[in-house]
Amino acid sequence: MDEIDVLVVGAGPVGLTAAAELRRHGVDCRIVDRLAAPQHFAKAVGVQPRTMELWDLMGLVGAALDGAVPMRGQLLFADGRPGPRIDLVLPTDIPYGFAALPQYTTERLLTDHLAGYGTRVERGTELLSVQQDADGVRAVLGTASGPQEVRARYVIGCDGAHSLVRKAAGLRFEGDAFPEQYMLGDVEVDWDLPDGYGVRAMHHDAEGRVDDALVCIPLPGRGRYRMSMMVPDELSTDGGPAAAGSGNGGGPAAAGSGNGGSGDGVAHGLEGGRAPELRHIQAVLDRLSPRQPVHASALRWSSTFRISHRLVNSYRAGRLFLAGDAAHIHPPTGAQGMNTGIQDAFNLAWKLALAVRGTGTAGLLDSYDAERRPVGEEVVGRTVRHAREGVPTDAGDLDAVLRREAQLLVGYPDSPLVEPAAGAPDGPGPHGPGPGERAPDCRGLERELANYPVRLFDLLRGPRHTLLFHLGSGTAEEHVTTCAVAALSAAHGLLDVYAVLAPDAPAPQWRLPSVRDGASGFAAAYAARPGEAFLVRPDGYLTGRFHPPTPDRLVDALRRTFGVG
């Protein structure tokens, strides 16, 4: 029997992220997928800025930028008349914009990235059964050469809406389904609408209800879009999803990938019935396109699909974990599904790595459900609301709306791993990120021997926690050194420590790595005060900020994550 640390089930974007991050953290894992080859469907295509930030931390963002196209905004049309134009413009403090990238490209990039760690997807390998006990998990895999038993310490189910891992864990998947059926098509059109803008065109009946809709998301290529629309009567079916892919992701308009007709009552994802033809898509364009005449061509693939909204009652059952569509499914509004699943996987991987090493606290793995399930609940509720009522376009604080859609406002202030916010700035003026919030990037840092500006994210790409000391001209170096030594010991050495020097701070005399905040970008982004310390987790969230830092406070904060050695 093969023995491994972690078995990842499902090789969509979520499973690939989990496996790649586990390998980056030095964990032995296997990743299996029942399909013999990847599918070339542009299912989930929207990539949020927060996902780009995580890919930056992984060392993957360059390849993603090469393959993606910018999502500059959305053009709205109702009953043949233009509506508000939404421009997806984020503040300059956000390093990445909204992007569109076909899911098959995302999977290829992640697969290649994973292969760089010496791990390859075991395709044509299906999970048949899984049983756990106090010491591990016994999984039976169906392979071309017959059943194979695997003994793993943990299993991550990234196996979609019909997850076998979820069923084996005995977890509930409660929610409901939308009665409508939809169809997707990857086509090219010859209209003159501006590049990089999605298109949403609707028709309302006499009572003001939407009775016809067209949603177009730009893809790489001239005039190429992934289009979704209502299914015509001749293509409508009563069955649930048939075999259409390995369940990982969700995302804009695909709403998840079908994982086989399982008879579990979950009608969600791509269907295996009659595929729409180009004439079906052309008929919708003839009715709803804001430009007439318009001609559709080059149909690469098409499918019908259904949408459900469900949330698992727990993301963890003992040694079994769920991520992505296995844990939450919902309407595709706002391209939240795949991106939420990728964040699930990123959050879980570093915690499992500490558990495998034996350096995490007893309750560390419980924090995965405590942190990620509320996020899933909010995303499901918001996307259902937006699907029924529309995405608000007249919100007073457009910056907050865009940051929420970009998943930049996701945070864990109530996490058991987070240090209470004592010592954070109060009163008027900028406060910077609080404990549990996203650690923002900043530019213009200076480092000896580097004849170019350094970003803060350059310091956060390691797979460890990072401790940042913001030092002014009067900071006592001996005290900082004492704090750093205590923190390193509490983290079992799994900690990177840097000094961020204010413009007027003298060069340190010790060997602690340092950068100079010459343009005061760090001080502005974090509302950092001289002598303050910031503890950042491997997934780019603040564990705590300390003013003043003391050895005891830092050790207490780290003991929330790291066990006593």
C-alpha positions as a printed NumPy array, in Angstrom:
array([[  0.   ,   0.   ,   0.   ],
       [  1.366,   3.379,  -1.047],
       [  1.752,   5.764,   1.907],
       [  1.7  ,   9.525,   1.363],
       [  1.08 ,  12.667,   3.353],
       [ -1.816,  14.099,   1.347],
       [ -4.038,  12.787,  -1.443],
       [ -5.661,  15.494,  -3.6  ],
       [ -8.746,  14.353,  -5.52 ],
       [ -9.532,  16.396,  -8.64 ],
       [ -7.132,  18.212, -10.976],
       [ -9.033,  21.366, -11.832],
       [ -7.71 ,  24.793, -10.769],
       [ -8.518,  24.158,  -7.105],
       [ -6.91 ,  20.731,  -6.807],
       [ -3.87 ,  21.838,  -8.793],
       [ -3.44 ,  24.847,  -6.512],
       [ -3.668,  22.64 ,  -3.424],
       [ -1.097,  20.183,  -4.781],
       [  1.292,  22.896,  -5.967],
       [  1.189,  24.703,  -2.645],
       [  1.675,  21.483,  -0.69 ],
       [  4.74 ,  20.717,  -2.786],
       [  6.058,  24.271,  -2.373],
       [  5.796,  23.72 ,   1.376],
       [  7.705,  20.442,   1.057],
       [  4.769,  18.07 ,   1.576],
       [  4.586,  14.719,  -0.214],
       [  1.312,  14.434,  -2.107],
       [ -0.449,  12.744,  -5.006],
       [ -3.12 ,  14.321,  -7.189],
       [ -5.543,  12.156,  -9.151],
       [ -8.243,  12.892, -11.703],
       [-10.661,  10.458, -13.277],
       [-10.39 ,  12.033, -16.741],
       [ -7.753,  10.593, -19.046],
       [ -6.892,  14.055, -20.414],
       [ -7.648,  17.686, -19.545],
       [-10.69 ,  19.216, -21.161],
       [-10.308,  22.185, -23.482],
       [-13.326,  24.137, -22.303],
       [-13.29 ,  27.833, -21.416],
       [-15.528,  27.22 , -18.41 ],
       [-14.295,  29.428, -15.577],
       [-12.635,  32.414, -17.26 ],
       [-12.672,  35.345, -14.821],
       [ -9.518,  35.776, -12.737],
       [ -9.794,  38.189,  -9.831],
       [ -6.982,  40.517,  -8.709],
       [ -6.658,  38.604,  -5.43 ],
       [ -6.035,  35.375,  -7.332],
       [ -3.313,  37.178,  -9.286],
       [ -1.75 ,  38.191,  -5.966],
       [ -1.747,  34.57 ,  -4.798],
       [ -0.204,  33.489,  -8.093],
       [  2.436,  36.159,  -7.469],
       [  3.248,  34.559,  -4.111],
       [  3.399,  31.155,  -5.841],
       [  5.75 ,  32.419,  -8.552],
       [  3.168,  31.825, -11.29 ],
       [  1.874,  35.278, -12.114],
       [  4.217,  35.988, -15.024],
       [  2.899,  33.061, -17.039],
       [ -0.679,  34.082, -16.202],
       [ -0.098,  37.637, -17.393],
       [  1.296,  36.274, -20.654],
       [ -1.859,  34.275, -21.349],
       [ -4.627,  36.508, -19.978],
       [ -6.494,  39.458, -21.424],
       [ -7.635,  42.416, -19.325],
       [-11.238,  42.711, -18.191],
       [-11.708,  46.462, -18.486],
       [-15.383,  46.611, -17.63 ],
       [-18.902,  45.677, -18.655],
       [-21.369,  47.152, -21.136],
       [-25.005,  46.845, -20.098],
       [-27.992,  46.851, -22.434],
       [-31.666,  46.487, -21.546],
       [-34.456,  46.09 , -24.081],
       [-32.228,  47.342, -26.869],
       [-31.104,  50.469, -25.021],
       [-27.637,  51.044, -23.526],
       [-27.437,  51.127, -19.757],
       [-24.666,  52.15 , -17.355],
       [-21.116,  51.357, -18.407],
       [-19.057,  49.792, -15.642],
       [-15.319,  50.4  , -15.739],
       [-13.28 ,  47.996, -13.618],
       [-10.692,  50.5  , -12.469],
       [ -8.976,  49.699,  -9.19 ],
       [ -6.852,  52.128,  -7.183],
       [ -3.163,  52.2  ,  -7.972],
       [ -2.291,  50.443,  -4.701],
       [ -3.633,  47.178,  -6.175],
       [ -0.883,  45.488,  -8.197],
       [ -3.127,  43.537, -10.612],
       [ -6.338,  44.163, -12.499],
       [ -9.282,  41.981, -13.479],
       [ -8.417,  39.407, -16.128],
       [ -9.944,  36.762, -18.367],
       [ -8.156,  33.467, -18.884],
       [ -9.727,  30.263, -20.234],
       [ -9.907,  27.542, -17.602],
       [ -7.939,  25.134, -19.781],
       [ -5.068,  27.659, -19.834],
       [ -5.271,  28.105, -16.068],
       [ -5.094,  24.341, -15.62 ],
       [ -2.166,  24.038, -18.016],
       [ -0.2  ,  26.75 , -16.199],
       [ -0.859,  25.158, -12.815],
       [ -0.055,  21.681, -14.141],
       [  3.292,  22.88 , -15.511],
       [  3.986,  24.708, -12.244],
       [  3.252,  21.552, -10.26 ],
       [  5.483,  19.5  , -12.554],
       [  8.33 ,  21.83 , -11.591],
       [  8.13 ,  20.258,  -8.126],
       [  8.361,  16.77 ,  -9.629],
       [  4.671,  15.944,  -9.216],
       [  2.385,  15.051, -12.109],
       [ -1.345,  14.558, -12.266],
       [ -2.32 ,  10.878, -12.264],
       [ -5.   ,  10.911, -14.927],
       [ -7.497,   8.169, -15.584],
       [ -7.419,   7.504, -11.843],
       [-10.737,   7.656, -10.007],
       [-11.425,   7.687,  -6.298],
       [-13.612,   4.654,  -5.566],
       [-13.866,   4.803,  -1.791],
       [-12.334,   6.528,   1.196],
       [-12.386,   5.586,   4.889],
       [-10.647,   7.32 ,   7.754],
       [ -9.543,   6.266,  11.179],
       [ -7.654,   7.934,  14.001],
       [ -4.288,   7.615,  12.273],
       [ -5.022,   8.236,   8.602],
       [ -7.182,   7.661,   5.561],
       [ -7.489,   4.542,   3.396],
       [ -8.413,   5.378,  -0.185],
       [ -9.105,   2.948,  -3.02 ],
       [ -8.271,   4.275,  -6.478],
       [ -9.501,   2.874,  -9.75 ],
       [ -6.663,   2.762, -12.267],
       [ -6.131,   1.236, -15.703],
       [ -4.355,  -1.692, -14.033],
       [ -7.054,  -2.244, -11.417],
       [ -7.874,  -1.029,  -7.896],
       [ -5.024,   0.436,  -5.867],
       [ -4.999,   1.146,  -2.146],
       [ -3.429,   4.317,  -0.798],
       [ -2.801,   5.271,   2.809],
       [ -2.749,   9.049,   3.348],
       [ -2.56 ,  11.2  ,   6.42 ],
       [ -5.068,  13.62 ,   4.893],
       [ -7.332,  13.848,   1.83 ],
       [ -8.473,  17.025,   0.101],
       [-11.645,  16.661,  -1.933],
       [-11.504,  19.03 ,  -4.899],
       [-13.833,  16.727,  -6.788],
       [-16.676,  19.072,  -7.564],
       [-20.365,  19.423,  -6.91 ],
       [-20.892,  15.65 ,  -6.714],
       [-17.883,  15.107,  -4.455],
       [-17.318,  11.526,  -3.331],
       [-15.049,  12.818,  -0.565],
       [-17.918,  14.944,   0.77 ],
       [-20.296,  12.003,   0.673],
       [-17.783,   9.741,   2.414],
       [-17.392,  12.379,   5.115],
       [-21.145,  12.32 ,   5.741],
       [-21.468,  16.074,   5.306],
       [-24.63 ,  17.885,   4.258],
       [-24.753,  19.973,   1.083],
       [-27.799,  22.125,   1.57 ],
       [-29.322,  24.593,  -0.831],
       [-31.53 ,  24.751,  -3.872],
       [-31.419,  24.911,  -7.675],
       [-32.419,  27.5  , -10.23 ],
       [-35.133,  26.091, -12.534],
       [-33.704,  27.699, -15.663],
       [-31.307,  25.978, -18.03 ],
       [-28.576,  27.866, -19.835],
       [-26.158,  27.265, -22.664],
       [-22.56 ,  28.263, -23.247],
       [-20.62 ,  28.839, -26.417],
       [-17.032,  29.836, -27.183],
       [-17.369,  31.88 , -30.395],
       [-16.057,  34.835, -32.38 ],
       [-18.22 ,  37.792, -33.402],
       [-17.645,  40.657, -35.832],
       [-19.088,  43.555, -33.847],
       [-17.234,  46.796, -33.11 ],
       [-17.674,  46.884, -29.324],
       [-14.538,  47.897, -27.385],
       [-12.028,  45.197, -26.533],
       [-11.795,  43.97 , -22.962],
       [-15.397,  44.702, -22.036],
       [-17.94 ,  42.101, -21.09 ],
       [-21.431,  42.484, -22.505],
       [-24.696,  41.879, -20.662],
       [-27.886,  42.334, -22.682],
       [-31.356,  41.622, -21.26 ],
       [-34.961,  41.729, -22.372],
       [-37.853,  42.25 , -19.943],
       [-41.428,  41.068, -20.265],
       [-44.476,  43.25 , -19.705],
       [-44.194,  42.756, -15.947],
       [-40.548,  43.8  , -15.838],
       [-39.08 ,  40.315, -15.431],
       [-36.04 ,  39.212, -17.422],
       [-37.197,  36.724, -20.035],
       [-34.116,  36.706, -22.291],
       [-30.441,  37.33 , -21.538],
       [-27.005,  37.263, -23.123],
       [-23.705,  37.471, -21.208],
       [-20.403,  37.69 , -23.085],
       [-16.955,  37.488, -21.473],
       [-13.921,  38.371, -23.617],
       [-11.301,  35.71 , -24.254],
       [ -7.844,  35.854, -25.838],
       [ -8.265,  36.257, -29.583],
       [ -9.867,  38.746, -31.928],
       [-13.591,  39.12 , -31.269],
       [-13.636,  35.958, -29.158],
       [-16.078,  35.586, -26.258],
       [-17.423,  32.926, -23.928],
       [-21.18 ,  33.53 , -24.222],
       [-23.951,  32.311, -21.966],
       [-27.679,  32.537, -22.614],
       [-30.958,  30.799, -21.923],
       [-31.55 ,  27.41 , -23.522],
       [-34.101,  27.222, -26.341],
       [-36.965,  24.774, -25.941],
       [-35.507,  22.297, -28.419],
       [-32.381,  21.844, -26.234],
       [-34.094,  21.827, -22.851],
       [-33.773,  18.617, -20.872],
       [-35.005,  17.375, -17.539],
       [-31.888,  15.446, -16.537],
       [-29.103,  16.539, -14.228],
       [-25.488,  17.064, -15.165],
       [-23.868,  14.273, -17.108],
       [-20.17 ,  13.524, -17.36 ],
       [-18.563,  16.772, -18.392],
       [-15.348,  17.23 , -16.48 ],
       [-13.479,  16.915, -13.25 ],
       [-15.34 ,  18.986, -10.693],
       [-13.125,  21.874,  -9.773],
       [-13.738,  25.492, -10.048],
       [-17.017,  27.007, -10.869],
       [-16.516,  30.552, -11.977],
       [-18.168,  32.914, -14.389],
       [-21.011,  31.408, -16.347],
       [-19.76 ,  27.839, -16.245],
       [-20.891,  27.695, -12.641],
       [-18.856,  24.61 , -12.008],
       [-17.89 ,  21.569, -13.952],
       [-20.114,  18.566, -13.945],
       [-18.743,  15.507, -12.263],
       [-21.008,  12.868, -13.623],
       [-24.659,  12.088, -13.166],
       [-24.544,  10.748,  -9.634],
       [-28.209,  10.71 ,  -8.702],
       [-27.511,  12.928,  -5.687],
       [-30.034,  15.58 ,  -6.677],
       [-27.378,  18.25 ,  -7.221],
       [-28.228,  19.746, -10.622],
       [-25.175,  21.889, -11.261],
       [-22.645,  22.303, -14.006],
       [-22.181,  21.326, -17.619],
       [-24.57 ,  18.773, -19.059],
       [-23.838,  15.925, -21.41 ],
       [-26.941,  16.21 , -23.581],
       [-27.259,  17.79 , -26.995],
       [-24.707,  20.569, -27.443],
       [-25.905,  23.927, -28.781],
       [-25.024,  24.625, -32.386],
       [-23.839,  27.888, -33.878],
       [-27.368,  28.595, -35.113],
       [-28.703,  28.543, -31.547],
       [-26.182,  31.151, -30.473],
       [-26.773,  33.216, -33.607],
       [-30.508,  33.281, -32.866],
       [-29.865,  34.844, -29.453],
       [-27.464,  37.367, -30.956],
       [-30.085,  38.301, -33.536],
       [-32.482,  39.076, -30.687],
       [-30.196,  40.695, -28.131],
       [-26.895,  41.857, -29.64 ],
       [-26.365,  45.592, -29.177],
       [-24.905,  45.689, -32.695],
       [-26.931,  44.555, -35.706],
       [-26.298,  42.762, -37.865],
       [-23.727,  40.574, -36.126],
       [-22.26 ,  37.297, -37.302],
       [-21.006,  34.505, -34.984],
       [-18.366,  32.057, -36.184],
       [-15.578,  29.704, -35.069],
       [-17.566,  27.769, -32.453],
       [-14.87 ,  26.013, -30.396],
       [-17.16 ,  24.261, -27.917],
       [-20.627,  24.55 , -26.439],
       [-22.741,  22.972, -23.719],
       [-25.893,  23.38 , -21.699],
       [-25.637,  23.838, -17.944],
       [-27.624,  24.266, -14.762],
       [-27.03 ,  26.31 , -11.623],
       [-27.546,  25.383,  -7.987],
       [-26.573,  27.151,  -4.788],
       [-25.372,  24.95 ,  -1.973],
       [-22.945,  25.131,   0.939],
       [-21.473,  22.233,   2.896],
       [-22.1  ,  22.29 ,   6.629],
       [-18.374,  21.876,   7.385],
       [-15.222,  22.131,   5.286],
       [-13.569,  19.473,   7.462],
       [-14.519,  16.057,   8.757],
       [-11.558,  14.618,  10.644],
       [ -8.805,  14.023,   8.094],
       [-11.027,  14.799,   5.114],
       [-11.153,  18.368,   3.735],
       [-13.211,  19.988,   1.002],
       [-12.359,  22.875,  -1.3  ],
       [-13.939,  24.567,  -4.305],
       [-17.172,  23.207,  -5.769],
       [-17.073,  20.273,  -3.353],
       [-17.76 ,  22.807,  -0.585],
       [-19.753,  25.579,  -2.277],
       [-21.627,  26.045,  -5.537],
       [-23.538,  29.107,  -6.616],
       [-24.484,  31.291,  -9.599],
       [-21.619,  32.492, -11.782],
       [-22.35 ,  36.167, -11.161],
       [-19.138,  38.13 , -10.672],
       [-16.738,  35.291, -11.452],
       [-16.404,  34.241,  -7.818],
       [-16.432,  30.422,  -7.914],
       [-13.033,  29.322,  -9.185],
       [-11.315,  32.21 ,  -7.426],
       [-12.952,  31.341,  -4.103],
       [-11.884,  27.721,  -4.531],
       [ -8.29 ,  28.712,  -5.262],
       [ -8.265,  30.724,  -2.041],
       [ -9.672,  27.698,  -0.195],
       [ -6.758,  25.6  ,  -1.413],
       [ -4.155,  28.258,  -0.656],
       [ -5.505,  28.717,   2.875],
       [ -5.495,  24.988,   3.599],
       [ -2.142,  23.997,   2.108],
       [  0.166,  25.873,   4.471],
       [ -1.788,  24.648,   7.478],
       [ -1.609,  21.038,   6.349],
       [  2.135,  21.489,   5.82 ],
       [  2.588,  22.491,   9.465],
       [  0.371,  19.617,  10.587],
       [  2.402,  17.128,   8.546],
       [  5.639,  18.479,  10.074],
       [  4.137,  18.251,  13.545],
       [  4.818,  21.947,  14.192],
       [  1.226,  23.203,  14.155],
       [ -1.071,  23.591,  17.13 ],
       [ -3.704,  20.954,  17.843],
       [ -6.459,  23.256,  16.599],
       [ -4.665,  24.651,  13.562],
       [ -6.59 ,  22.593,  11.006],
       [ -9.909,  23.608,  12.55 ],
       [ -9.128,  27.166,  11.501],
       [ -9.644,  26.179,   7.857],
       [-13.389,  25.749,   8.339],
       [-13.544,  28.675,  10.77 ],
       [-11.966,  30.993,   8.192],
       [-13.187,  29.733,   4.834],
       [-16.761,  28.599,   5.47 ],
       [-17.966,  32.145,   6.337],
       [-16.37 ,  33.312,   3.09 ],
       [-18.197,  30.611,   1.145],
       [-21.455,  31.502,   2.857],
       [-21.061,  35.179,   1.939],
       [-20.174,  34.379,  -1.686],
       [-23.132,  32.01 ,  -2.1  ],
       [-25.531,  34.554,  -0.604],
       [-24.18 ,  37.466,  -2.639],
       [-24.145,  35.644,  -5.975],
       [-27.679,  34.305,  -5.459],
       [-28.858,  37.82 ,  -4.603],
       [-27.117,  39.302,  -7.636],
       [-28.477,  36.575,  -9.906],
       [-32.02 ,  37.383,  -8.823],
       [-31.788,  41.15 ,  -8.434],
       [-28.832,  42.114, -10.601],
       [-25.452,  43.469,  -9.572],
       [-25.905,  46.99 ,  -8.152],
       [-24.333,  49.583, -10.439],
       [-25.296,  52.7  ,  -8.514],
       [-23.559,  51.94 ,  -5.218],
       [-22.209,  55.009,  -3.481],
       [-18.82 ,  53.488,  -2.741],
       [-17.765,  52.02 ,  -6.081],
       [-14.246,  51.409,  -4.764],
       [-15.608,  49.1  ,  -2.048],
       [-17.844,  47.297,  -4.573],
       [-14.907,  46.644,  -6.896],
       [-12.633,  45.532,  -4.056],
       [-15.299,  43.089,  -2.879],
       [-15.78 ,  41.639,  -6.353],
       [-11.97 ,  41.455,  -6.699],
       [-11.949,  39.432,  -3.426],
       [ -9.592,  41.958,  -1.865],
       [-11.878,  42.443,   1.143],
       [-11.774,  38.79 ,   2.186],
       [-10.354,  38.6  ,   5.693],
       [-10.348,  36.584,   8.9  ],
       [-10.61 ,  39.055,  11.795],
       [-12.438,  36.481,  13.945],
       [-10.015,  33.64 ,  13.241],
       [ -8.579,  31.751,  16.215],
       [ -5.143,  32.32 ,  14.633],
       [ -5.386,  36.105,  14.691],
       [ -3.953,  38.301,  17.424],
       [ -6.506,  40.776,  18.83 ],
       [ -6.216,  44.269,  17.399],
       [ -4.701,  45.859,  20.516],
       [ -2.088,  48.436,  19.639],
       [ -3.531,  49.332,  16.208],
       [ -3.797,  53.053,  15.428],
       [ -6.952,  54.727,  16.62 ],
       [ -8.556,  58.125,  16.223],
       [ -8.65 ,  60.08 ,  12.947],
       [ -6.304,  59.342,  10.087],
       [ -5.272,  56.191,   8.208],
       [ -5.338,  52.951,  10.149],
       [ -3.875,  50.488,   7.66 ],
       [ -4.793,  46.792,   7.636],
       [ -5.887,  45.211,  10.88 ],
       [ -5.207,  41.68 ,  12.136],
       [ -6.852,  39.132,   9.856],
       [ -6.944,  41.466,   6.867],
       [ -5.08 ,  41.174,   3.568],
       [ -1.474,  42.36 ,   3.704],
       [ -1.23 ,  44.936,   0.881],
       [  1.669,  45.264,  -1.484],
       [  3.74 ,  48.441,  -1.722],
       [  6.403,  49.638,  -4.147],
       [  9.528,  51.672,  -4.099],
       [ 11.452,  49.804,  -1.419],
       [ 15.24 ,  49.991,  -1.723],
       [ 17.654,  47.187,  -1.039],
       [ 21.409,  47.111,  -1.079],
       [ 22.86 ,  45.469,  -4.196],
       [ 19.514,  45.786,  -5.99 ],
       [ 19.637,  48.638,  -8.489],
       [ 15.873,  48.602,  -8.975],
       [ 12.823,  49.284,  -6.769],
       [ 11.665,  46.337,  -4.664],
       [  8.051,  45.415,  -3.88 ],
       [  6.908,  44.195,  -0.495],
       [  5.519,  41.073,  -2.185],
       [  9.115,  40.254,  -3.127],
       [  9.702,  39.678,   0.593],
       [  6.514,  37.629,   1.118],
       [  7.004,  34.939,  -1.553],
       [  8.632,  32.441,   0.763],
       [  6.444,  29.611,   2.083],
       [  6.958,  30.767,   5.675],
       [  5.486,  33.422,   7.934],
       [  7.115,  36.841,   7.625],
       [  7.863,  39.286,  10.447],
       [  8.375,  42.92 ,   9.445],
       [  9.859,  45.496,  11.829],
       [  9.28 ,  49.129,  10.827],
       [ 12.315,  50.948,  12.213],
       [ 12.687,  54.677,  12.711],
       [ 15.716,  56.711,  13.717],
       [ 15.272,  55.988,  17.431],
       [ 14.544,  52.268,  17.375],
       [ 16.715,  50.214,  19.71 ],
       [ 18.419,  47.521,  17.643],
       [ 19.098,  45.3  ,  20.625],
       [ 15.38 ,  45.113,  21.442],
       [ 14.499,  44.255,  17.839],
       [ 17.11 ,  41.509,  17.832],
       [ 15.7  ,  40.042,  21.047],
       [ 12.196,  40.061,  19.567],
       [ 13.375,  38.43 ,  16.346],
       [ 15.211,  35.637,  18.142],
       [ 12.195,  34.853,  20.322],
       [  9.871,  34.842,  17.301],
       [ 12.158,  32.561,  15.296],
       [ 12.253,  30.074,  18.138],
       [  8.468,  30.105,  18.582],
       [  7.989,  29.495,  14.837],
       [ 10.463,  26.584,  14.807],
       [ 12.606,  28.628,  12.42 ],
       [  9.806,  28.778,   9.835],
       [  9.886,  32.559,   9.77 ],
       [ 11.473,  35.222,   7.559],
       [ 12.393,  38.426,   9.381],
       [ 13.017,  41.811,   7.746],
       [ 13.62 ,  45.349,   8.898],
       [ 11.769,  48.009,   6.912],
       [ 13.744,  51.203,   7.501],
       [ 12.144,  54.627,   7.523],
       [ 13.847,  57.157,   5.208],
       [ 15.756,  58.746,   8.13 ],
       [ 16.638,  55.506,   9.94 ],
       [ 20.355,  54.674,  10.124],
       [ 21.58 ,  51.518,   8.477],
       [ 21.361,  48.671,  11.018],
       [ 24.549,  47.274,  12.496],
       [ 23.251,  43.717,  12.725],
       [ 22.82 ,  41.133,   9.981],
       [ 19.005,  41.224,   9.874],
       [ 17.906,  41.575,   6.218],
       [ 16.56 ,  45.044,   5.568],
       [ 14.932,  47.263,   2.953],
       [ 14.54 ,  51.036,   3.06 ],
       [ 11.119,  52.603,   2.704],
       [ 12.6  ,  55.511,   0.748],
       [  9.31 ,  56.729,  -0.714],
       [  7.357,  55.951,   2.523],
       [  5.098,  53.559,   0.596],
       [  5.172,  50.954,   3.336],
       [  4.422,  53.526,   6.032],
       [  1.447,  54.768,   4.016],
       [  0.016,  51.353,   3.076],
       [  0.238,  50.002,   6.619],
       [ -0.123,  53.23 ,   8.629],
       [  3.071,  51.947,  10.185],
       [  4.582,  53.697,  13.193],
       [  8.282,  53.609,  14.069],
       [  9.042,  50.504,  16.087],
       [  5.855,  48.666,  15.02 ],
       [  6.008,  45.021,  13.927],
       [  3.749,  43.147,  11.497],
       [  3.342,  39.365,  11.328],
       [  2.179,  38.067,   7.922],
       [  0.982,  34.509,   7.208],
       [  2.082,  32.49 ,   4.162],
       [ -1.25 ,  33.242,   2.468],
       [ -0.708,  36.986,   2.728],
       [ -2.92 ,  37.9  ,   5.695],
       [ -1.872,  39.71 ,   8.853],
       [ -1.717,  37.555,  11.95 ],
       [ -1.127,  40.642,  14.073],
       [  0.48 ,  44.068,  14.386],
       [  2.405,  44.997,  17.504],
       [  3.18 ,  48.444,  18.85 ],
       [  5.351,  48.091,  20.701],
       [  6.512,  44.537,  19.925],
       [  7.797,  42.483,  22.8  ],
       [  9.176,  38.944,  22.828],
       [  6.235,  37.74 ,  24.886],
       [  3.603,  39.292,  22.598],
       [  5.205,  37.869,  19.482],
       [  5.584,  34.419,  21.011],
       [  1.957,  34.435,  22.191],
       [  0.785,  35.374,  18.69 ],
       [  2.853,  32.664,  17.035],
       [  1.682,  30.074,  19.551],
       [ -1.786,  30.419,  18.032],
       [ -0.355,  28.662,  14.958],
       [  2.82 ,  26.884,  16.05 ],
       [  2.873,  24.217,  18.723],
       [  5.463,  24.089,  21.474],
       [  8.474,  22.11 ,  20.244]])
